[in-house]
Coordinates of C-alpha atoms in Angstrom, one line a residue:
M975 CA -24.4 -38.2 -28.7
Q976 CA -23.8 -39.9 -25.4
R977 CA -20.1 -39.1 -25.6
S978 CA -20.6 -35.4 -26.3
Y979 CA -23.0 -35.1 -23.4
G980 CA -20.5 -36.9 -21.2
M981 CA -17.7 -34.6 -22.4
R982 CA -19.8 -31.6 -21.8
L983 CA -20.7 -32.8 -18.3
L984 CA -17.0 -33.5 -17.6
G985 CA -16.1 -30.0 -18.8
I986 CA -18.7 -28.4 -16.5
L987 CA -17.5 -30.4 -13.6
L988 CA -13.8 -29.4 -14.3
L989 CA -14.8 -25.8 -14.7
T990 CA -16.7 -25.9 -11.4
A991 CA -13.8 -27.6 -9.6
V992 CA -11.3 -25.0 -11.0
S993 CA -13.6 -22.1 -10.1
A994 CA -14.1 -23.5 -6.6
F995 CA -10.4 -24.2 -6.2
G996 CA -9.5 -20.6 -7.3
A997 CA -12.2 -19.1 -5.0
L998 CA -10.7 -21.1 -2.1
R999 CA -7.2 -19.8 -2.8
L1000 CA -8.0 -16.1 -3.1
P1001 CA -7.9 -14.4 0.2
A1002 CA -10.7 -12.1 1.1
V1003 CA -10.0 -8.4 1.2
N1004 CA -11.8 -6.9 4.2
D1005 CA -10.9 -4.7 7.1
A1006 CA -10.4 -7.6 9.5
A1007 CA -8.0 -9.5 7.1
V1008 CA -6.0 -6.4 6.3
L1009 CA -5.9 -5.3 10.0
G1010 CA -4.5 -8.7 11.0
L1011 CA -1.8 -8.4 8.4
L1012 CA -1.0 -4.9 9.3
H1013 CA -0.6 -5.8 13.0
S1014 CA 1.7 -8.7 12.1
R1015 CA 3.5 -6.5 9.5
N1016 CA 3.0 -9.2 6.9
V1017 CA 4.1 -7.6 3.7
E1018 CA 3.8 -10.8 1.6
G1019 CA 0.4 -11.5 3.0
L1020 CA -0.8 -7.9 2.0
K1021 CA 0.7 -8.3 -1.4
A1022 CA -1.2 -11.7 -1.8
L1023 CA -4.4 -9.7 -1.2
G1024 CA -3.5 -7.6 -4.2
K1025 CA -4.1 -3.9 -4.9
D1026 CA -7.6 -4.1 -3.4
A1027 CA -5.9 -4.1 0.0
L1028 CA -4.6 -0.6 -0.5
P1029 CA -7.9 1.4 -0.1
V1030 CA -8.5 -0.7 3.1
M1031 CA -5.0 0.1 4.4
A1032 CA -5.7 3.8 3.7
R1033 CA -9.0 3.6 5.5
I1034 CA -7.4 2.0 8.5
Y1035 CA -4.5 4.5 8.4
E1036 CA -7.0 7.4 8.8
S1037 CA -8.4 6.0 12.0
S1038 CA -5.1 5.0 13.5
T1039 CA -2.8 6.6 16.1
P1040 CA 0.4 8.4 14.8
D1041 CA 2.6 5.4 15.7
E1042 CA 0.3 3.0 13.9
R1043 CA 0.2 5.3 10.9
A1044 CA 4.0 5.3 10.8
G1045 CA 3.9 1.5 10.7
I1046 CA 1.3 1.5 7.9
A1047 CA 3.3 4.1 5.9
E1048 CA 6.3 1.7 6.2
L1049 CA 4.2 -1.1 4.8
F1050 CA 2.9 1.1 1.9
Y1051 CA 6.6 1.8 1.2
K1052 CA 7.6 -1.9 1.3
I1053 CA 4.6 -3.0 -0.9
G1054 CA 5.6 -0.3 -3.3
W1055 CA 2.4 -0.1 -5.4
T1056 CA 0.9 3.0 -6.7
S1057 CA -2.3 4.1 -4.9
A1058 CA -4.3 7.3 -5.0
D1059 CA -5.8 6.4 -1.6
A1060 CA -2.3 5.9 0.0
K1061 CA -1.1 9.1 -1.6
R1062 CA -4.1 11.0 -0.2
V1063 CA -3.6 9.9 3.4
L1064 CA 0.1 10.1 3.4
L1065 CA 0.1 13.7 2.1
K1066 CA -1.8 14.6 5.3
D1067 CA 1.2 13.6 7.4
V1068 CA 4.0 15.0 5.4
H1069 CA 4.3 18.0 7.6
T1070 CA 3.4 16.4 11.0
Q1071 CA 5.7 17.1 13.9
N1072 CA 5.8 13.4 14.8
Q1073 CA 9.3 12.7 13.5
Q1074 CA 8.8 8.9 12.9
L1075 CA 5.5 9.4 11.2
R1076 CA 6.8 12.2 9.0
I1077 CA 9.8 10.3 7.8
Q1078 CA 7.8 7.2 7.0
A1079 CA 5.2 9.3 5.2
Q1080 CA 7.8 11.1 3.1
W1081 CA 9.5 7.8 2.2
A1082 CA 6.2 6.1 1.3
L1083 CA 4.9 8.9 -0.8
G1084 CA 7.4 8.4 -3.5
R1085 CA 6.6 4.7 -3.7
V1086 CA 2.8 5.2 -3.9
S1087 CA 2.8 8.0 -6.5
G1088 CA 5.0 9.7 -8.9
D1089 CA 2.5 12.5 -9.4
D1090 CA 3.9 16.1 -9.7
D1091 CA 2.2 17.2 -6.4
V1092 CA 4.2 14.4 -4.6
V1093 CA 7.4 15.5 -6.1
D1094 CA 6.6 19.1 -5.4
V1095 CA 5.9 18.5 -1.7
L1096 CA 9.0 16.4 -1.3
L1097 CA 11.1 19.0 -3.1
A1098 CA 9.6 21.8 -0.9
N1099 CA 10.5 19.8 2.2
M1100 CA 14.0 19.1 0.9
Q1101 CA 14.7 22.8 0.2
N1102 CA 12.8 24.7 2.8
D1103 CA 12.1 22.6 5.9
P1104 CA 13.6 24.1 9.1
N1105 CA 14.6 20.7 10.3
P1106 CA 17.7 19.2 8.6
L1107 CA 16.6 15.7 9.3
F1108 CA 13.4 16.2 7.3
R1109 CA 15.3 18.0 4.5
D1110 CA 17.7 15.0 4.3
K1111 CA 14.9 12.4 4.3
A1112 CA 12.9 14.2 1.7
A1113 CA 16.0 14.3 -0.5
C1114 CA 16.4 10.6 0.0
A1115 CA 12.8 10.0 -0.9
L1116 CA 13.2 11.9 -4.1
A1117 CA 16.6 10.4 -5.1
E1118 CA 15.9 6.7 -4.2
D1119 CA 12.4 6.0 -3.6
Q1120 CA 10.4 7.7 -6.4
I1121 CA 8.6 5.3 -8.7
H1122 CA 8.9 7.6 -11.7

């Protein structure tokens, strides 16, 4: 009996230690942590936070300047994970007149969603945009960057 109690206690202690160690290793996903990684353009750090970072990135994107949004869009592209939140915010900038933001938004869209509406907007830009640069970049996004 003494031995089974000791083994149970050892098991509880090991489980507690493993849980504590795991909790220490997992980075917290909050606005401040994500914002710091966005400013340092730390793709690996963002990936380490996991997919829970994507809605936070989208929220920060919405309150950022166009230049900052272009940088965040580029990070969405580099991370390459599907995200309904990223898709929602990027679609708002797919027709902006800010050239850098529009290019980054078009490229990132194909990496965060393979939904029909994303393909449709990129296809429409490729076929009908008056600016040949945006037509070309939409074609590149469709040909090379789609997750489908």
